[in-house]
Amino acid sequence: MNRSEEMKGLENIIKNNIQFERLKKEYAHHIEMIDGMYDLILETLLCNHESIHIARDVFPKEIVHAKFYKLKYEHIKMIIENLKRYSNQVVNKKKYLLAALFNAPSVFDSYVIDECCGGKKIKKKENEKNKISTQIEQYDYDFDELERLLVINN
């Protein structure tokens, strides 16, 4: 497979993963932003450097690539929504987008909980069986409270 075929294959993978055409339809007023994110994802996955700078950290390219391959439609939608709210606070959009794309798969669940609950904090209830022998306590979300807030906010 030559470089051109490899790049075409990668472009198709990214477009399928993030549902590129759906994003462009749903966010018709933000096509330039979507194209920019797509280009940044592609550029990052094609990067051959051993490490990649994201925010103030340096990560091995394998870790960055693994996270970028996990990006889905929902992650890009989350980033667009956040940019719509806070774009006037972003100084360097490319660096912000690179960090947002890198972190999206890791923070998406928290974002969904925040969005569906109107920013309200959900208390966590202690689960006795999840106490570990090292005395570190683990908690489970109070799903009854979470469901109640979902119903109220929808």
PDB file of C-alpha atoms in Angstrom:
ATOM      1  CA  MET A   1       0.000   0.000   0.000  1.00  0.00           C
ATOM      2  CA  ASN A   2       1.478   3.348  -0.994  1.00  0.00           C
ATOM      3  CA  ARG A   3       1.358   6.509   1.114  1.00  0.00           C
ATOM      4  CA  SER A   4      -1.612   7.949  -0.781  1.00  0.00           C
ATOM      5  CA  GLU A   5      -3.738   4.831  -0.237  1.00  0.00           C
ATOM      6  CA  GLU A   6      -2.706   4.743   3.420  1.00  0.00           C
ATOM      7  CA  MET A   7      -3.760   8.370   3.875  1.00  0.00           C
ATOM      8  CA  LYS A   8      -7.107   7.772   2.115  1.00  0.00           C
ATOM      9  CA  GLY A   9      -7.746   4.825   4.425  1.00  0.00           C
ATOM     10  CA  LEU A  10      -6.940   6.925   7.481  1.00  0.00           C
ATOM     11  CA  GLU A  11      -9.192   9.736   6.253  1.00  0.00           C
ATOM     12  CA  ASN A  12     -12.074   7.280   5.896  1.00  0.00           C
ATOM     13  CA  ILE A  13     -11.493   5.816   9.363  1.00  0.00           C
ATOM     14  CA  ILE A  14     -11.544   9.268  10.967  1.00  0.00           C
ATOM     15  CA  LYS A  15     -14.603  10.410   8.994  1.00  0.00           C
ATOM     16  CA  ASN A  16     -16.485   7.249   9.957  1.00  0.00           C
ATOM     17  CA  ASN A  17     -15.428   7.404  13.619  1.00  0.00           C
ATOM     18  CA  ILE A  18     -16.566  10.998  14.096  1.00  0.00           C
ATOM     19  CA  GLN A  19     -19.505  10.784  11.668  1.00  0.00           C
ATOM     20  CA  PHE A  20     -18.050  13.713   9.753  1.00  0.00           C
ATOM     21  CA  GLU A  21     -21.000  14.296   7.410  1.00  0.00           C
ATOM     22  CA  ARG A  22     -23.513  14.156  10.273  1.00  0.00           C
ATOM     23  CA  LEU A  23     -21.481  16.731  12.204  1.00  0.00           C
ATOM     24  CA  LYS A  24     -21.427  19.039   9.185  1.00  0.00           C
ATOM     25  CA  LYS A  25     -25.206  18.767   8.799  1.00  0.00           C
ATOM     26  CA  GLU A  26     -25.949  19.238  12.483  1.00  0.00           C
ATOM     27  CA  TYR A  27     -23.467  22.095  12.894  1.00  0.00           C
ATOM     28  CA  ALA A  28     -23.825  23.789   9.515  1.00  0.00           C
ATOM     29  CA  HIS A  29     -22.754  27.128  11.025  1.00  0.00           C
ATOM     30  CA  HIS A  30     -19.528  25.582  12.341  1.00  0.00           C
ATOM     31  CA  ILE A  31     -18.231  23.735   9.281  1.00  0.00           C
ATOM     32  CA  GLU A  32     -14.896  25.553   9.419  1.00  0.00           C
ATOM     33  CA  MET A  33     -14.424  24.429  13.032  1.00  0.00           C
ATOM     34  CA  ILE A  34     -15.339  20.824  12.150  1.00  0.00           C
ATOM     35  CA  ASP A  35     -12.966  20.841   9.177  1.00  0.00           C
ATOM     36  CA  GLY A  36     -10.243  22.232  11.434  1.00  0.00           C
ATOM     37  CA  MET A  37     -10.745  19.490  14.015  1.00  0.00           C
ATOM     38  CA  TYR A  38     -10.757  16.839  11.308  1.00  0.00           C
ATOM     39  CA  ASP A  39      -7.511  18.239   9.861  1.00  0.00           C
ATOM     40  CA  LEU A  40      -5.927  18.358  13.321  1.00  0.00           C
ATOM     41  CA  ILE A  41      -6.903  14.745  14.030  1.00  0.00           C
ATOM     42  CA  LEU A  42      -5.461  13.648  10.681  1.00  0.00           C
ATOM     43  CA  GLU A  43      -2.306  15.717  11.156  1.00  0.00           C
ATOM     44  CA  THR A  44      -1.766  14.263  14.623  1.00  0.00           C
ATOM     45  CA  LEU A  45      -2.287  10.668  13.500  1.00  0.00           C
ATOM     46  CA  LEU A  46       0.159  11.186  10.633  1.00  0.00           C
ATOM     47  CA  CYS A  47       2.785  12.648  12.969  1.00  0.00           C
ATOM     48  CA  ASN A  48       5.921  10.499  12.956  1.00  0.00           C
ATOM     49  CA  HIS A  49       7.636  12.123  15.936  1.00  0.00           C
ATOM     50  CA  GLU A  50       8.287   9.793  18.850  1.00  0.00           C
ATOM     51  CA  SER A  51       6.453  12.160  21.202  1.00  0.00           C
ATOM     52  CA  ILE A  52       3.742  14.791  20.869  1.00  0.00           C
ATOM     53  CA  HIS A  53       3.307  17.969  22.936  1.00  0.00           C
ATOM     54  CA  ILE A  54      -0.184  18.433  24.307  1.00  0.00           C
ATOM     55  CA  ALA A  55      -0.772  21.379  26.626  1.00  0.00           C
ATOM     56  CA  ARG A  56       2.340  21.416  28.791  1.00  0.00           C
ATOM     57  CA  ASP A  57       2.960  17.691  28.631  1.00  0.00           C
ATOM     58  CA  VAL A  58       4.784  15.405  26.251  1.00  0.00           C
ATOM     59  CA  PHE A  59       3.213  12.045  25.436  1.00  0.00           C
ATOM     60  CA  PRO A  60       4.487   9.086  23.417  1.00  0.00           C
ATOM     61  CA  LYS A  61       2.867   9.145  19.984  1.00  0.00           C
ATOM     62  CA  GLU A  62       1.330   5.712  20.612  1.00  0.00           C
ATOM     63  CA  ILE A  63      -0.727   7.044  23.526  1.00  0.00           C
ATOM     64  CA  VAL A  64      -1.843  10.099  21.573  1.00  0.00           C
ATOM     65  CA  HIS A  65      -2.715   8.014  18.526  1.00  0.00           C
ATOM     66  CA  ALA A  66      -4.681   5.519  20.648  1.00  0.00           C
ATOM     67  CA  LYS A  67      -6.775   8.335  22.144  1.00  0.00           C
ATOM     68  CA  PHE A  68      -7.358   9.962  18.759  1.00  0.00           C
ATOM     69  CA  TYR A  69      -8.545   6.672  17.276  1.00  0.00           C
ATOM     70  CA  LYS A  70     -11.130   6.522  20.095  1.00  0.00           C
ATOM     71  CA  LEU A  71     -12.686   9.844  19.099  1.00  0.00           C
ATOM     72  CA  LYS A  72     -16.350   9.574  18.164  1.00  0.00           C
ATOM     73  CA  TYR A  73     -19.178  11.871  17.095  1.00  0.00           C
ATOM     74  CA  GLU A  74     -20.181  12.558  20.712  1.00  0.00           C
ATOM     75  CA  HIS A  75     -16.676  13.709  21.619  1.00  0.00           C
ATOM     76  CA  ILE A  76     -16.527  16.191  18.750  1.00  0.00           C
ATOM     77  CA  LYS A  77     -20.025  17.429  19.577  1.00  0.00           C
ATOM     78  CA  MET A  78     -18.926  18.003  23.199  1.00  0.00           C
ATOM     79  CA  ILE A  79     -15.903  20.011  22.032  1.00  0.00           C
ATOM     80  CA  ILE A  80     -18.016  22.116  19.663  1.00  0.00           C
ATOM     81  CA  GLU A  81     -20.528  22.878  22.416  1.00  0.00           C
ATOM     82  CA  ASN A  82     -17.747  23.880  24.805  1.00  0.00           C
ATOM     83  CA  LEU A  83     -16.089  26.042  22.171  1.00  0.00           C
ATOM     84  CA  LYS A  84     -19.394  27.788  21.487  1.00  0.00           C
ATOM     85  CA  ARG A  85     -19.607  28.649  25.188  1.00  0.00           C
ATOM     86  CA  TYR A  86     -15.988  29.524  25.907  1.00  0.00           C
ATOM     87  CA  SER A  87     -14.326  30.430  22.590  1.00  0.00           C
ATOM     88  CA  ASN A  88     -13.729  34.015  23.690  1.00  0.00           C
ATOM     89  CA  GLN A  89     -11.552  32.656  26.524  1.00  0.00           C
ATOM     90  CA  VAL A  90      -9.374  30.498  24.262  1.00  0.00           C
ATOM     91  CA  VAL A  91      -6.113  32.189  23.308  1.00  0.00           C
ATOM     92  CA  ASN A  92      -4.523  29.517  21.100  1.00  0.00           C
ATOM     93  CA  LYS A  93      -7.325  27.538  19.439  1.00  0.00           C
ATOM     94  CA  LYS A  94      -5.055  24.905  17.889  1.00  0.00           C
ATOM     95  CA  LYS A  95      -3.439  24.053  21.226  1.00  0.00           C
ATOM     96  CA  TYR A  96      -6.836  24.099  22.926  1.00  0.00           C
ATOM     97  CA  LEU A  97      -8.335  21.789  20.298  1.00  0.00           C
ATOM     98  CA  LEU A  98      -5.393  19.407  20.468  1.00  0.00           C
ATOM     99  CA  ALA A  99      -5.784  19.139  24.251  1.00  0.00           C
ATOM    100  CA  ALA A 100      -9.586  18.888  24.000  1.00  0.00           C
ATOM    101  CA  LEU A 101      -9.376  16.104  21.409  1.00  0.00           C
ATOM    102  CA  PHE A 102      -6.777  14.245  23.471  1.00  0.00           C
ATOM    103  CA  ASN A 103      -8.844  14.483  26.662  1.00  0.00           C
ATOM    104  CA  ALA A 104     -12.322  13.974  25.161  1.00  0.00           C
ATOM    105  CA  PRO A 105     -12.477  10.169  25.489  1.00  0.00           C
ATOM    106  CA  SER A 106     -11.413  10.440  29.147  1.00  0.00           C
ATOM    107  CA  VAL A 107     -13.774  13.222  30.261  1.00  0.00           C
ATOM    108  CA  PHE A 108     -16.871  12.470  28.196  1.00  0.00           C
ATOM    109  CA  ASP A 109     -18.769  10.609  30.941  1.00  0.00           C
ATOM    110  CA  SER A 110     -18.317  13.519  33.349  1.00  0.00           C
ATOM    111  CA  TYR A 111     -19.515  15.929  30.661  1.00  0.00           C
ATOM    112  CA  VAL A 112     -22.676  13.893  30.063  1.00  0.00           C
ATOM    113  CA  ILE A 113     -23.484  13.792  33.771  1.00  0.00           C
ATOM    114  CA  ASP A 114     -22.934  17.548  34.073  1.00  0.00           C
ATOM    115  CA  GLU A 115     -25.050  18.305  30.991  1.00  0.00           C
ATOM    116  CA  CYS A 116     -27.975  16.073  31.841  1.00  0.00           C
ATOM    117  CA  CYS A 117     -28.160  17.242  35.430  1.00  0.00           C
ATOM    118  CA  GLY A 118     -28.020  20.945  34.698  1.00  0.00           C
ATOM    119  CA  GLY A 119     -24.638  21.319  36.352  1.00  0.00           C
ATOM    120  CA  LYS A 120     -25.959  20.037  39.681  1.00  0.00           C
ATOM    121  CA  LYS A 121     -23.614  17.945  41.738  1.00  0.00           C
ATOM    122  CA  ILE A 122     -24.753  14.375  42.185  1.00  0.00           C
ATOM    123  CA  LYS A 123     -24.001  13.063  45.616  1.00  0.00           C
ATOM    124  CA  LYS A 124     -22.232   9.776  45.770  1.00  0.00           C
ATOM    125  CA  LYS A 125     -23.409   7.145  48.185  1.00  0.00           C
ATOM    126  CA  GLU A 126     -20.967   4.922  49.937  1.00  0.00           C
ATOM    127  CA  ASN A 127     -20.935   1.307  48.900  1.00  0.00           C
ATOM    128  CA  GLU A 128     -19.639  -0.876  51.754  1.00  0.00           C
ATOM    129  CA  LYS A 129     -18.583  -3.756  49.514  1.00  0.00           C
ATOM    130  CA  ASN A 130     -16.254  -1.478  47.525  1.00  0.00           C
ATOM    131  CA  LYS A 131     -13.951  -0.667  50.444  1.00  0.00           C
ATOM    132  CA  ILE A 132     -10.557  -2.019  49.561  1.00  0.00           C
ATOM    133  CA  SER A 133      -8.114  -3.517  52.042  1.00  0.00           C
ATOM    134  CA  THR A 134      -5.869  -0.459  51.720  1.00  0.00           C
ATOM    135  CA  GLN A 135      -8.696   1.573  53.295  1.00  0.00           C
ATOM    136  CA  ILE A 136      -9.238   3.560  50.109  1.00  0.00           C
ATOM    137  CA  GLU A 137     -12.939   4.176  49.819  1.00  0.00           C
ATOM    138  CA  GLN A 138     -14.690   3.830  46.499  1.00  0.00           C
ATOM    139  CA  TYR A 139     -18.115   5.230  45.765  1.00  0.00           C
ATOM    140  CA  ASP A 140     -20.925   4.446  43.386  1.00  0.00           C
ATOM    141  CA  TYR A 141     -23.141   7.130  41.931  1.00  0.00           C
ATOM    142  CA  ASP A 142     -26.605   7.367  43.387  1.00  0.00           C
ATOM    143  CA  PHE A 143     -28.315   6.286  40.173  1.00  0.00           C
ATOM    144  CA  ASP A 144     -31.803   6.901  41.580  1.00  0.00           C
ATOM    145  CA  GLU A 145     -30.905  10.561  42.117  1.00  0.00           C
ATOM    146  CA  LEU A 146     -29.239  10.749  38.712  1.00  0.00           C
ATOM    147  CA  GLU A 147     -32.305   9.262  37.005  1.00  0.00           C
ATOM    148  CA  ARG A 148     -34.598  11.676  38.886  1.00  0.00           C
ATOM    149  CA  LEU A 149     -32.553  14.646  37.646  1.00  0.00           C
ATOM    150  CA  LEU A 150     -32.532  13.285  34.097  1.00  0.00           C
ATOM    151  CA  VAL A 151     -36.326  13.076  34.104  1.00  0.00           C
ATOM    152  CA  ILE A 152     -36.666  16.581  35.546  1.00  0.00           C
ATOM    153  CA  ASN A 153     -34.264  18.134  33.021  1.00  0.00           C
ATOM    154  CA  ASN A 154     -35.697  16.439  29.917  1.00  0.00           C
TER     155      ASN A 154
END
